[in-house]
Amino acid sequence: MKWKLKQSNKIRISVGVLLLIALFAIPFLNPMQKYLSIPNDIVTFNNQSPIEVPGLGDNVQVSASDDNIQAIDSSQFYAEEPGSSELVYDVAGFPIKKVDLSVLDDIRVIPGGQSIGVNLHTQGVLVVGHHQVNGQNGNLSPGEESDIKVGDVILEINGESINEMEEVKPIVEEAGKNSESLDVTIKRADETIETKLQPVLDDNEYKIGLYIRDSAAGIGTMTFHEPESDKYGALGHVISDMDTKKPIEIHDGTIVESSVSSIEKGNNGTPGEKQARFSTEENEIGTITKNSPFGIFGELNDSLNHGNYDEPMPVALSHEVEEGPAKILTVVEDEEVEEFEVEVVSSVPQKFPATKGMVIQITDPELLDATGGIVQGMSGSPIIQNGKIIGAVTHVFVNDPTSGYGVHIEWMLEEAGINVSNEEEQKAG
């Protein structure tokens, strides 16, 4: 009897080890499908030339404005049970937990599609480059000598908060005339760094050898707004600086009305682009309080022209999205929001926020004729399927402008401060 018990324990241990190996091996055994993509409207990214990317094969290009090259892993460890709102998370067929996900009945938002002008003001002033100053001791860059790097944000000089470029010059002039160095506080990623910076006289003007910027402007597309709170979401992806390629940390910002004047079609290897007219000083319709991986967010202070799409619509969580026909709302001329046919090629149910949850393809002949597919300025265009808003267009594939990524709407809503799901987790044996 003792021998049998020992043998039984050994068998249990062996089975346990095999299961553990299987659990860890599954992610590496499943194939991955890679897509190259670029942010397809980023405000300050326009007119960047494609660059060769070593190691990706012949004739593969990705835009210089690409924030990263990502892969969609087809080995997601969860699946929807047919006819149920319950997600079963499992690995190799063994259930781990069940999560009940149900959209709140009272969550309805008005779809967007409008072209908007975006005006961002940075937190502090952003260092975007160095330049040489011709001083008495030859050419040098005082900023570079002080170890101030491209991408740093200047928060304070001599204890004074800096929010605009115009605030820097008089402080530099005064310090230079008094032969004093500047005490500079900079933000570098999550660090706050103190350094000293010595102005140098060049052609009767004191200079610090830094190129700085305090704002960015461009166009995008409204995704949704919630009529009761006036909260909105747009773009579907972060706005990054064209020089540093880093997300812009904003102090404040505004969105304004915009009118599409022309469209440059996209071709394989070169994304297209919307051209639009707007004034950053006029027709302000909302504020920008957040610039996140899922778009820009804030509150509207004026009504939007919705045309035929002014009724609030329900939203779909990621596990409710189906592969197949859908529609997007966007503007191709003036300010008219139009509906165009697309295909959801793939959609990954997501338990946790992720920016690239869908692959979509433009199938509408009229839109293909006008734009060639997805173009810069189109990101944020809401995607509608089965009478629900399911997400927004975010990126275009460089080598196939008819296709690109979409973000699931639930993550944009949560970023806007709108809670869309009730979650109740329970273990499953």
PDB file of C-alpha atoms in Angstrom, residues 231-369:
ATOM      1  CA  LYS A 231     -16.343  64.352 -22.019  1.00  0.00           C
ATOM      2  CA  TYR A 232     -14.816  63.410 -25.364  1.00  0.00           C
ATOM      3  CA  GLY A 233     -12.091  61.231 -26.866  1.00  0.00           C
ATOM      4  CA  ALA A 234     -10.216  61.665 -30.156  1.00  0.00           C
ATOM      5  CA  LEU A 235      -7.271  60.334 -32.237  1.00  0.00           C
ATOM      6  CA  GLY A 236      -6.968  56.934 -30.530  1.00  0.00           C
ATOM      7  CA  HIS A 237      -3.190  57.225 -30.072  1.00  0.00           C
ATOM      8  CA  VAL A 238      -0.688  59.413 -28.282  1.00  0.00           C
ATOM      9  CA  ILE A 239       0.677  62.607 -29.829  1.00  0.00           C
ATOM     10  CA  SER A 240       4.475  62.495 -29.892  1.00  0.00           C
ATOM     11  CA  ASP A 241       6.966  65.202 -30.768  1.00  0.00           C
ATOM     12  CA  MET A 242       8.288  65.047 -34.330  1.00  0.00           C
ATOM     13  CA  ASP A 243      11.908  65.532 -33.264  1.00  0.00           C
ATOM     14  CA  THR A 244      12.214  63.603 -30.014  1.00  0.00           C
ATOM     15  CA  LYS A 245       9.676  60.889 -30.954  1.00  0.00           C
ATOM     16  CA  LYS A 246       8.523  61.003 -27.334  1.00  0.00           C
ATOM     17  CA  PRO A 247       4.957  61.561 -26.088  1.00  0.00           C
ATOM     18  CA  ILE A 248       4.226  65.221 -25.413  1.00  0.00           C
ATOM     19  CA  GLU A 249       3.540  65.941 -21.757  1.00  0.00           C
ATOM     20  CA  ILE A 250       0.891  68.605 -21.933  1.00  0.00           C
ATOM     21  CA  HIS A 251       0.244  71.638 -19.770  1.00  0.00           C
ATOM     22  CA  ASP A 252      -3.034  72.357 -21.521  1.00  0.00           C
ATOM     23  CA  GLY A 253      -4.524  72.429 -24.995  1.00  0.00           C
ATOM     24  CA  THR A 254      -7.578  73.049 -27.119  1.00  0.00           C
ATOM     25  CA  ILE A 255      -9.465  71.496 -30.015  1.00  0.00           C
ATOM     26  CA  VAL A 256     -11.060  73.650 -32.704  1.00  0.00           C
ATOM     27  CA  GLU A 257     -13.289  73.204 -35.726  1.00  0.00           C
ATOM     28  CA  SER A 258     -11.451  72.074 -38.844  1.00  0.00           C
ATOM     29  CA  SER A 259     -12.339  71.829 -42.539  1.00  0.00           C
ATOM     30  CA  VAL A 260     -10.661  69.306 -44.874  1.00  0.00           C
ATOM     31  CA  SER A 261      -9.390  71.126 -47.974  1.00  0.00           C
ATOM     32  CA  SER A 262      -7.641  68.298 -49.854  1.00  0.00           C
ATOM     33  CA  ILE A 263      -6.288  64.762 -49.506  1.00  0.00           C
ATOM     34  CA  GLU A 264      -2.972  63.388 -50.648  1.00  0.00           C
ATOM     35  CA  LYS A 265      -3.508  59.710 -51.462  1.00  0.00           C
ATOM     36  CA  GLY A 266      -1.459  57.007 -49.807  1.00  0.00           C
ATOM     37  CA  ASN A 267       0.659  54.511 -51.765  1.00  0.00           C
ATOM     38  CA  ASN A 268       2.601  51.413 -50.737  1.00  0.00           C
ATOM     39  CA  GLY A 269       5.456  52.667 -48.558  1.00  0.00           C
ATOM     40  CA  THR A 270       4.099  56.203 -48.274  1.00  0.00           C
ATOM     41  CA  PRO A 271       1.068  57.097 -46.147  1.00  0.00           C
ATOM     42  CA  GLY A 272      -1.439  59.636 -47.431  1.00  0.00           C
ATOM     43  CA  GLU A 273      -2.440  62.789 -45.613  1.00  0.00           C
ATOM     44  CA  LYS A 274      -5.449  65.019 -45.046  1.00  0.00           C
ATOM     45  CA  GLN A 275      -4.895  68.735 -45.525  1.00  0.00           C
ATOM     46  CA  ALA A 276      -7.180  70.891 -43.404  1.00  0.00           C
ATOM     47  CA  ARG A 277      -7.820  74.518 -42.495  1.00  0.00           C
ATOM     48  CA  PHE A 278      -8.246  75.683 -38.916  1.00  0.00           C
ATOM     49  CA  SER A 279      -7.304  78.531 -36.625  1.00  0.00           C
ATOM     50  CA  THR A 280      -5.885  77.825 -33.175  1.00  0.00           C
ATOM     51  CA  GLU A 281      -7.287  81.157 -31.997  1.00  0.00           C
ATOM     52  CA  GLU A 282     -10.859  80.768 -33.277  1.00  0.00           C
ATOM     53  CA  ASN A 283     -13.755  78.304 -33.125  1.00  0.00           C
ATOM     54  CA  GLU A 284     -12.538  76.618 -29.953  1.00  0.00           C
ATOM     55  CA  ILE A 285     -14.841  73.714 -29.116  1.00  0.00           C
ATOM     56  CA  GLY A 286     -13.075  71.987 -26.234  1.00  0.00           C
ATOM     57  CA  THR A 287     -10.135  71.613 -23.896  1.00  0.00           C
ATOM     58  CA  ILE A 288      -7.408  68.962 -23.850  1.00  0.00           C
ATOM     59  CA  THR A 289      -6.522  67.628 -20.420  1.00  0.00           C
ATOM     60  CA  LYS A 290      -4.868  64.313 -21.283  1.00  0.00           C
ATOM     61  CA  ASN A 291      -2.551  62.989 -23.997  1.00  0.00           C
ATOM     62  CA  SER A 292      -2.320  59.225 -23.527  1.00  0.00           C
ATOM     63  CA  PRO A 293      -1.505  56.101 -25.581  1.00  0.00           C
ATOM     64  CA  PHE A 294      -5.262  55.915 -26.329  1.00  0.00           C
ATOM     65  CA  GLY A 295      -5.709  59.451 -27.647  1.00  0.00           C
ATOM     66  CA  ILE A 296      -6.458  62.938 -26.423  1.00  0.00           C
ATOM     67  CA  PHE A 297      -9.220  63.627 -23.924  1.00  0.00           C
ATOM     68  CA  GLY A 298     -10.988  66.556 -22.306  1.00  0.00           C
ATOM     69  CA  GLU A 299     -14.333  68.314 -22.253  1.00  0.00           C
ATOM     70  CA  LEU A 300     -16.353  70.068 -24.925  1.00  0.00           C
ATOM     71  CA  ASN A 301     -17.442  73.635 -24.316  1.00  0.00           C
ATOM     72  CA  ASP A 302     -19.376  73.998 -27.558  1.00  0.00           C
ATOM     73  CA  SER A 303     -21.644  71.738 -29.588  1.00  0.00           C
ATOM     74  CA  LEU A 304     -20.410  69.720 -32.549  1.00  0.00           C
ATOM     75  CA  ASN A 305     -22.140  69.391 -35.883  1.00  0.00           C
ATOM     76  CA  HIS A 306     -23.127  65.707 -36.020  1.00  0.00           C
ATOM     77  CA  GLY A 307     -25.208  65.668 -39.183  1.00  0.00           C
ATOM     78  CA  ASN A 308     -27.021  62.317 -39.353  1.00  0.00           C
ATOM     79  CA  TYR A 309     -25.211  60.857 -36.344  1.00  0.00           C
ATOM     80  CA  ASP A 310     -26.485  62.949 -33.447  1.00  0.00           C
ATOM     81  CA  GLU A 311     -28.170  60.146 -31.458  1.00  0.00           C
ATOM     82  CA  PRO A 312     -26.234  58.454 -28.620  1.00  0.00           C
ATOM     83  CA  MET A 313     -25.227  54.865 -29.414  1.00  0.00           C
ATOM     84  CA  PRO A 314     -24.322  51.877 -27.210  1.00  0.00           C
ATOM     85  CA  VAL A 315     -20.752  50.632 -27.145  1.00  0.00           C
ATOM     86  CA  ALA A 316     -19.299  47.136 -27.498  1.00  0.00           C
ATOM     87  CA  LEU A 317     -16.561  45.633 -25.365  1.00  0.00           C
ATOM     88  CA  SER A 318     -13.636  43.933 -27.082  1.00  0.00           C
ATOM     89  CA  HIS A 319     -15.060  40.398 -26.754  1.00  0.00           C
ATOM     90  CA  GLU A 320     -18.244  41.502 -28.572  1.00  0.00           C
ATOM     91  CA  VAL A 321     -16.415  42.660 -31.706  1.00  0.00           C
ATOM     92  CA  GLU A 322     -16.831  40.327 -34.670  1.00  0.00           C
ATOM     93  CA  GLU A 323     -14.685  39.733 -37.709  1.00  0.00           C
ATOM     94  CA  GLY A 324     -16.612  40.998 -40.704  1.00  0.00           C
ATOM     95  CA  PRO A 325     -18.329  44.123 -42.064  1.00  0.00           C
ATOM     96  CA  ALA A 326     -18.340  47.406 -40.166  1.00  0.00           C
ATOM     97  CA  LYS A 327     -18.421  51.139 -40.925  1.00  0.00           C
ATOM     98  CA  ILE A 328     -16.323  54.156 -40.069  1.00  0.00           C
ATOM     99  CA  LEU A 329     -17.328  57.806 -39.827  1.00  0.00           C
ATOM    100  CA  THR A 330     -14.873  60.385 -41.172  1.00  0.00           C
ATOM    101  CA  VAL A 331     -14.539  63.556 -43.264  1.00  0.00           C
ATOM    102  CA  VAL A 332     -13.023  63.614 -46.744  1.00  0.00           C
ATOM    103  CA  GLU A 333     -14.229  67.048 -47.842  1.00  0.00           C
ATOM    104  CA  ASP A 334     -15.048  70.273 -45.980  1.00  0.00           C
ATOM    105  CA  GLU A 335     -16.796  69.408 -42.691  1.00  0.00           C
ATOM    106  CA  GLU A 336     -19.214  66.693 -43.833  1.00  0.00           C
ATOM    107  CA  VAL A 337     -19.093  63.485 -41.789  1.00  0.00           C
ATOM    108  CA  GLU A 338     -19.726  60.472 -44.037  1.00  0.00           C
ATOM    109  CA  GLU A 339     -20.160  56.744 -43.482  1.00  0.00           C
ATOM    110  CA  PHE A 340     -17.841  54.288 -45.259  1.00  0.00           C
ATOM    111  CA  GLU A 341     -17.626  50.486 -45.347  1.00  0.00           C
ATOM    112  CA  VAL A 342     -14.709  48.635 -43.755  1.00  0.00           C
ATOM    113  CA  GLU A 343     -13.905  45.066 -42.771  1.00  0.00           C
ATOM    114  CA  VAL A 344     -12.761  43.975 -39.315  1.00  0.00           C
ATOM    115  CA  VAL A 345     -10.044  41.518 -40.336  1.00  0.00           C
ATOM    116  CA  SER A 346      -9.189  40.463 -36.795  1.00  0.00           C
ATOM    117  CA  SER A 347     -10.014  41.506 -33.241  1.00  0.00           C
ATOM    118  CA  VAL A 348      -8.382  40.355 -30.030  1.00  0.00           C
ATOM    119  CA  PRO A 349     -10.550  40.255 -26.872  1.00  0.00           C
ATOM    120  CA  GLN A 350      -8.590  42.205 -24.287  1.00  0.00           C
ATOM    121  CA  LYS A 351      -8.763  41.954 -20.527  1.00  0.00           C
ATOM    122  CA  PHE A 352      -6.228  44.744 -20.077  1.00  0.00           C
ATOM    123  CA  PRO A 353      -5.788  48.021 -22.022  1.00  0.00           C
ATOM    124  CA  ALA A 354      -3.844  47.749 -25.276  1.00  0.00           C
ATOM    125  CA  THR A 355      -3.602  50.170 -28.163  1.00  0.00           C
ATOM    126  CA  LYS A 356      -3.781  47.837 -31.159  1.00  0.00           C
ATOM    127  CA  GLY A 357      -6.684  45.462 -30.652  1.00  0.00           C
ATOM    128  CA  MET A 358      -8.104  45.297 -34.168  1.00  0.00           C
ATOM    129  CA  VAL A 359      -6.925  45.059 -37.736  1.00  0.00           C
ATOM    130  CA  ILE A 360      -9.274  46.758 -40.192  1.00  0.00           C
ATOM    131  CA  GLN A 361      -9.356  47.113 -43.967  1.00  0.00           C
ATOM    132  CA  ILE A 362     -11.032  49.841 -45.996  1.00  0.00           C
ATOM    133  CA  THR A 363     -13.413  48.228 -48.506  1.00  0.00           C
ATOM    134  CA  ASP A 364     -15.553  51.200 -49.562  1.00  0.00           C
ATOM    135  CA  PRO A 365     -14.799  52.035 -53.247  1.00  0.00           C
ATOM    136  CA  GLU A 366     -15.613  55.715 -52.746  1.00  0.00           C
ATOM    137  CA  LEU A 367     -13.223  56.109 -49.831  1.00  0.00           C
ATOM    138  CA  LEU A 368     -10.492  54.127 -51.589  1.00  0.00           C
ATOM    139  CA  ASP A 369     -10.864  56.367 -54.621  1.00  0.00           C
TER     140      ASP A 369
END
